[in-house]
mmCIF file of C-alpha atoms in Angstrom:
data_model
loop_
_atom_site.group_PDB
_atom_site.id
_atom_site.type_symbol
_atom_site.label_atom_id
_atom_site.label_comp_id
_atom_site.label_asym_id
_atom_site.label_seq_id
_atom_site.Cartn_x
_atom_site.Cartn_y
_atom_site.Cartn_z
ATOM 1 C CA ALA A 6 38.022 73.490 8.559
ATOM 2 C CA ASN A 7 35.245 72.458 10.958
ATOM 3 C CA ALA A 8 36.183 70.755 13.850
ATOM 4 C CA ASP A 9 34.516 67.316 13.030
ATOM 5 C CA SER A 10 36.416 66.729 10.035
ATOM 6 C CA GLN A 11 39.233 67.787 11.994
ATOM 7 C CA LYS A 12 41.160 65.267 14.141
ATOM 8 C CA ASP A 13 39.881 66.366 17.190
ATOM 9 C CA GLU A 14 39.908 63.311 19.179
ATOM 10 C CA LEU A 15 43.250 62.610 21.160
ATOM 11 C CA MET B 13 34.114 67.929 23.513
ATOM 12 C CA ASN B 14 31.747 65.556 25.593
ATOM 13 C CA ALA B 15 32.273 64.442 28.990
ATOM 14 C CA PHE B 16 32.759 60.869 27.628
ATOM 15 C CA ARG B 17 35.466 61.860 25.907
ATOM 16 C CA LEU B 18 37.260 64.316 28.417
ATOM 17 C CA ALA B 19 36.686 61.515 30.963
ATOM 18 C CA GLY B 20 38.151 58.982 28.496
ATOM 19 C CA ASP B 21 41.210 61.222 27.878
ATOM 20 C CA ILE B 22 41.922 61.695 31.372
ATOM 21 C CA THR B 23 41.688 58.011 32.422
ATOM 22 C CA HIS B 24 44.021 57.212 29.974
ATOM 23 C CA LEU B 25 46.644 59.485 30.955
ATOM 24 C CA ILE B 26 46.400 58.300 34.198
ATOM 25 C CA SER B 27 46.720 54.622 33.457
ATOM 26 C CA ILE B 28 49.935 55.743 31.645
ATOM 27 C CA LEU B 29 50.851 58.025 34.298
ATOM 28 C CA VAL B 30 50.011 54.916 37.021
ATOM 29 C CA LEU B 31 52.283 52.827 35.072
ATOM 30 C CA LEU B 32 55.148 55.213 34.697
ATOM 31 C CA LEU B 33 55.193 56.070 38.388
ATOM 32 C CA LYS B 34 54.799 52.144 39.327
ATOM 33 C CA ILE B 35 58.068 51.745 37.317
ATOM 34 C CA TYR B 36 59.840 54.562 38.790
ATOM 35 C CA ALA B 37 58.990 54.036 42.489
ATOM 36 C CA THR B 38 59.847 50.377 42.626
ATOM 37 C CA LYS B 39 62.558 50.588 40.125
ATOM 38 C CA SER B 40 61.378 47.695 38.273
ATOM 39 C CA CYS B 41 59.509 46.701 35.236
ATOM 40 C CA SER B 42 59.237 42.824 35.737
ATOM 41 C CA GLY B 43 56.223 41.652 33.857
ATOM 42 C CA ILE B 44 56.004 44.812 31.547
ATOM 43 C CA SER B 45 56.053 44.537 28.320
ATOM 44 C CA LEU B 46 58.579 46.950 26.790
ATOM 45 C CA LYS B 47 57.533 46.139 23.319
ATOM 46 C CA THR B 48 53.922 47.180 24.139
ATOM 47 C CA GLN B 49 55.240 50.476 25.723
ATOM 48 C CA GLU B 50 57.334 51.145 22.296
ATOM 49 C CA LEU B 51 54.256 50.881 20.287
ATOM 50 C CA TYR B 52 52.054 53.276 22.357
ATOM 51 C CA ALA B 53 55.203 55.565 21.961
ATOM 52 C CA VAL B 54 55.045 55.199 18.409
ATOM 53 C CA VAL B 55 51.385 55.499 18.149
ATOM 54 C CA PHE B 56 51.529 59.163 19.617
ATOM 55 C CA LEU B 57 54.492 60.235 17.742
ATOM 56 C CA ALA B 58 52.648 59.094 14.757
ATOM 57 C CA ARG B 59 49.063 60.350 15.541
ATOM 58 C CA TYR B 60 50.502 63.684 16.852
ATOM 59 C CA LEU B 61 52.637 64.876 13.621
ATOM 60 C CA ASP B 62 49.899 67.759 13.495
ATOM 61 C CA LEU B 63 51.047 69.302 16.690
ATOM 62 C CA PHE B 64 52.746 71.939 14.996
ATOM 63 C CA THR B 65 50.330 72.388 12.130
ATOM 64 C CA ASP B 66 46.722 72.167 13.139
ATOM 65 C CA PHE B 67 45.914 73.920 16.370
ATOM 66 C CA ILE B 68 42.461 72.649 17.666
ATOM 67 C CA SER B 69 42.745 73.772 21.449
ATOM 68 C CA VAL B 70 45.160 74.446 24.331
ATOM 69 C CA TYR B 71 43.630 71.196 25.587
ATOM 70 C CA ASN B 72 44.162 69.483 22.683
ATOM 71 C CA SER B 73 47.764 70.292 22.364
ATOM 72 C CA VAL B 74 48.763 70.471 26.134
ATOM 73 C CA MET B 75 47.284 66.627 26.179
ATOM 74 C CA LYS B 76 49.404 65.370 22.956
ATOM 75 C CA VAL B 77 52.760 66.792 24.619
ATOM 76 C CA VAL B 78 52.027 65.124 27.934
ATOM 77 C CA PHE B 79 51.125 61.781 26.023
ATOM 78 C CA ILE B 80 54.131 61.548 24.104
ATOM 79 C CA LEU B 81 56.324 62.770 26.851
ATOM 80 C CA SER B 82 54.944 60.011 29.276
ATOM 81 C CA SER B 83 54.847 57.495 27.032
ATOM 82 C CA VAL B 84 58.402 58.296 25.856
ATOM 83 C CA ALA B 85 59.589 58.396 29.454
ATOM 84 C CA ILE B 86 58.286 54.928 29.968
ATOM 85 C CA VAL B 87 60.251 53.652 27.130
ATOM 86 C CA TRP B 88 63.475 55.663 28.155
ATOM 87 C CA CYS B 89 62.919 54.329 31.961
ATOM 88 C CA MET B 90 62.982 50.521 30.894
ATOM 89 C CA ARG B 91 65.695 51.154 28.432
ATOM 90 C CA ARG B 92 68.089 53.329 30.284
ATOM 91 C CA HIS B 93 67.595 53.226 33.902
ATOM 92 C CA ARG B 94 69.980 51.006 35.300
ATOM 93 C CA ALA B 95 67.907 49.372 37.754
ATOM 94 C CA VAL B 96 64.765 49.287 35.732
ATOM 95 C CA LYS B 97 66.208 47.804 33.198
ATOM 96 C CA ARG B 98 68.240 44.765 35.136
ATOM 97 C CA SER B 99 64.234 43.946 36.178
ATOM 98 C CA TYR B 100 63.088 43.557 32.291
ATOM 99 C CA ASP B 101 62.194 40.031 31.111
ATOM 100 C CA LYS B 102 64.016 40.285 28.297
ATOM 101 C CA GLU B 103 63.764 36.526 27.497
ATOM 102 C CA LEU B 104 60.336 36.650 27.582
ATOM 103 C CA ASP B 105 59.246 39.754 25.686
ATOM 104 C CA THR B 106 59.805 38.398 22.393
ATOM 105 C CA PHE B 107 56.713 39.043 20.293
ATOM 106 C CA ARG B 108 57.949 40.487 16.951
ATOM 107 C CA HIS B 109 56.523 43.638 17.502
ATOM 108 C CA TYR B 110 58.097 44.883 14.427
ATOM 109 C CA TYR B 111 55.464 42.696 11.978
ATOM 110 C CA LEU B 112 52.706 44.462 13.858
ATOM 111 C CA VAL B 113 54.519 47.915 13.105
ATOM 112 C CA GLY B 114 54.800 47.038 9.239
ATOM 113 C CA ALA B 115 51.468 45.440 8.724
ATOM 114 C CA CYS B 116 49.732 48.422 10.295
ATOM 115 C CA PHE B 117 51.483 50.746 8.001
ATOM 116 C CA VAL B 118 50.683 48.556 4.838
ATOM 117 C CA PHE B 119 47.225 48.296 6.192
ATOM 118 C CA ALA B 120 47.245 52.514 6.408
ATOM 119 C CA LEU B 121 48.454 52.825 2.844
ATOM 120 C CA LEU B 122 45.447 50.909 1.864
ATOM 121 C CA VAL B 123 42.805 52.080 4.201
ATOM 122 C CA HIS B 124 42.831 55.773 5.387
ATOM 123 C CA GLU B 125 40.766 58.859 4.892
ATOM 124 C CA LYS B 126 42.571 61.008 2.457
ATOM 125 C CA PHE B 127 45.741 59.838 1.062
ATOM 126 C CA THR B 128 48.116 62.503 2.698
ATOM 127 C CA PHE B 129 51.174 61.946 4.763
ATOM 128 C CA GLN B 130 49.667 63.310 8.049
ATOM 129 C CA GLU B 131 46.478 61.052 7.274
ATOM 130 C CA VAL B 132 48.204 58.089 6.571
ATOM 131 C CA PHE B 133 50.206 58.302 9.715
ATOM 132 C CA TRP B 134 47.013 59.114 11.680
ATOM 133 C CA ALA B 135 45.415 55.673 10.505
ATOM 134 C CA PHE B 136 48.521 54.178 10.793
ATOM 135 C CA SER B 137 48.941 55.436 14.381
ATOM 136 C CA ILE B 138 45.050 54.063 15.122
ATOM 137 C CA TYR B 139 45.549 50.699 13.788
ATOM 138 C CA LEU B 140 48.740 50.304 15.681
ATOM 139 C CA GLU B 141 46.929 51.375 19.068
ATOM 140 C CA ALA B 142 44.709 48.651 18.612
ATOM 141 C CA VAL B 143 47.448 45.737 18.437
ATOM 142 C CA ALA B 144 49.591 47.302 20.812
ATOM 143 C CA ILE B 145 48.585 45.394 23.757
ATOM 144 C CA ILE B 146 49.334 42.041 21.986
ATOM 145 C CA PRO B 147 52.922 41.905 23.208
ATOM 146 C CA GLN B 148 51.859 42.607 26.892
ATOM 147 C CA LEU B 149 48.885 39.788 26.218
ATOM 148 C CA VAL B 150 51.595 37.465 25.302
ATOM 149 C CA LEU B 151 54.229 38.305 28.305
ATOM 150 C CA LEU B 152 51.204 38.062 30.566
ATOM 151 C CA GLN B 153 50.482 34.541 29.483
ATOM 152 C CA ARG B 154 54.034 33.459 29.609
ATOM 153 C CA SER B 155 54.890 35.144 32.953
ATOM 154 C CA GLY B 156 51.781 35.145 34.900
ATOM 155 C CA ASN B 157 53.094 38.116 36.327
ATOM 156 C CA VAL B 158 51.186 40.997 37.476
ATOM 157 C CA ASP B 159 53.716 42.846 40.059
ATOM 158 C CA ASN B 160 53.974 45.739 38.279
ATOM 159 C CA LEU B 161 50.720 45.664 36.293
ATOM 160 C CA THR B 162 48.778 47.242 39.199
ATOM 161 C CA GLY B 163 45.037 46.937 39.213
ATOM 162 C CA GLN B 164 44.778 50.994 38.982
ATOM 163 C CA TYR B 165 46.654 50.660 35.532
ATOM 164 C CA VAL B 166 44.119 48.044 34.399
ATOM 165 C CA PHE B 167 41.211 49.647 35.666
ATOM 166 C CA PHE B 168 42.128 52.904 33.988
ATOM 167 C CA LEU B 169 43.263 51.582 30.630
ATOM 168 C CA GLY B 170 39.605 49.673 30.567
ATOM 169 C CA ALA B 171 38.048 52.959 31.389
ATOM 170 C CA TYR B 172 39.429 54.750 28.708
ATOM 171 C CA ARG B 173 38.503 51.937 26.577
ATOM 172 C CA ALA B 174 34.788 51.884 27.590
ATOM 173 C CA LEU B 175 34.381 55.994 27.853
ATOM 174 C CA TYR B 176 35.628 56.446 24.659
ATOM 175 C CA ILE B 177 33.145 53.994 22.826
ATOM 176 C CA LEU B 178 30.303 55.643 24.885
ATOM 177 C CA ASN B 179 31.882 59.135 23.194
ATOM 178 C CA TRP B 180 31.575 57.586 19.793
ATOM 179 C CA ILE B 181 28.143 56.411 20.639
ATOM 180 C CA TYR B 182 26.935 59.713 21.636
ATOM 181 C CA ARG B 183 28.671 61.596 18.795
ATOM 182 C CA TYR B 184 26.938 59.195 16.535
ATOM 183 C CA PHE B 185 23.545 60.505 17.736
ATOM 184 C CA THR B 186 24.173 64.108 18.328
ATOM 185 C CA GLU B 187 26.397 65.109 15.498
ATOM 186 C CA ALA B 188 24.877 65.083 11.751
ATOM 187 C CA LYS B 189 27.948 63.775 10.085
ATOM 188 C CA PHE B 190 29.974 61.937 12.520
ATOM 189 C CA SER B 191 31.744 59.378 10.357
ATOM 190 C CA ARG B 192 34.826 58.052 12.308
ATOM 191 C CA TRP B 193 34.554 54.339 10.821
ATOM 192 C CA ILE B 194 38.505 54.188 11.219
ATOM 193 C CA ALA B 195 38.906 54.951 14.685
ATOM 194 C CA CYS B 196 35.467 53.322 15.862
ATOM 195 C CA ILE B 197 35.859 49.841 14.310
ATOM 196 C CA SER B 198 39.629 50.134 15.336
ATOM 197 C CA GLY B 199 39.071 51.176 18.608
ATOM 198 C CA LEU B 200 36.117 48.045 18.993
ATOM 199 C CA VAL B 201 39.003 45.529 17.990
ATOM 200 C CA GLN B 202 41.339 47.518 20.616
ATOM 201 C CA THR B 203 38.701 46.840 23.353
ATOM 202 C CA ALA B 204 38.261 43.326 22.260
ATOM 203 C CA LEU B 205 41.912 42.562 22.634
ATOM 204 C CA TYR B 206 42.010 44.655 26.131
ATOM 205 C CA ALA B 207 39.025 42.218 27.009
ATOM 206 C CA ASP B 208 41.139 39.428 26.590
ATOM 207 C CA PHE B 209 44.243 40.696 28.139
ATOM 208 C CA PHE B 210 41.794 41.744 31.114
ATOM 209 C CA TYR B 211 40.803 38.056 31.313
ATOM 210 C CA TYR B 212 44.637 36.922 31.494
ATOM 211 C CA TYR B 213 45.287 39.522 34.086
ATOM 212 C CA PHE B 214 42.175 38.541 36.050
ATOM 213 C CA LEU B 215 43.465 34.877 35.971
ATOM 214 C CA SER B 216 46.964 35.889 36.766
ATOM 215 C CA TRP B 217 45.871 37.804 39.738
ATOM 216 C CA LYS B 218 43.653 35.343 41.128
ATOM 217 C CA ASN B 219 46.433 32.515 40.755
ATOM 218 C CA ASN B 220 48.938 34.853 42.610
ATOM 219 C CA ALA B 221 46.564 35.696 45.374
ATOM 220 C CA LYS B 222 46.033 31.969 45.726
ATOM 221 C CA LEU B 223 49.903 31.364 45.694
ATOM 222 C CA ASN B 224 50.251 34.219 48.339
ATOM 223 C CA LEU B 225 47.644 32.448 50.907
ATOM 224 C CA PRO B 226 49.234 32.034 54.210
ATOM 225 C CA ALA B 227 50.816 28.710 54.176
#
C-alpha cells in the first residue's frame, strides 16, 4: 500500500 | 516525512524523556498523574500493534519501540520504584480514567477508517491520546503542584502539539489525497485540552513563584 494510506505517522 | 513531523516526533520523545529523567533523578513523582502516564502507555501499545506486521522505515520502527519503552518506564517507576511511589499523590489522582478508556474504545468501534482489529485499536489510541491529559489536568487543579512538571516538559509537550498541527496543514496542501480526519480532529481536541492544562500550569507556576518570594 502506498505510504499515505499506511499509518506512517507515530 | 516533513520537517514539522520529524521535529514533532522528536519534541514528543524529549518531553517523555524529560519527565522520566525528572522522576528518576529526584526520586519523586509528586504532582504527576500516574493515570495520565498509564493512559499514554496504553496509547502507544494500542497504536503500535503494527510494529511487527507493517515495516515503514527504520526510523518509524525504532521510534515506536522507544515511545513504548519510555512511557512504560515512567509507569513502572511510579508504581514499582520504592522511593518514587511513596511520593505519589494517590489520594489526589482519583480521576476515573477507566471511563476514558471505555468511552474511547466504544467510540473507536463506531468511528474508524476500516473495521479491522488494527484500525479500531489505532482509532482507539488516537482518541485516548486526545483525552489522556485530563487526569493530569484535574490533579494539577487540585494540587497546584508543579514541582515535577518542569517547564521543559510542558514546553516540549506543547511544541509536539503545535508541530503536528503544522505537519497536517503542510500535508493537506502538498499531498493530493491527504485525509486523516480522525487524527486531525482528535489532534485539535488534544491541543485544546493541552491549552487548558497549560493555563492551569501557568497559574500554579505563578502562584508558586509568588509563594516562594523571599519574605
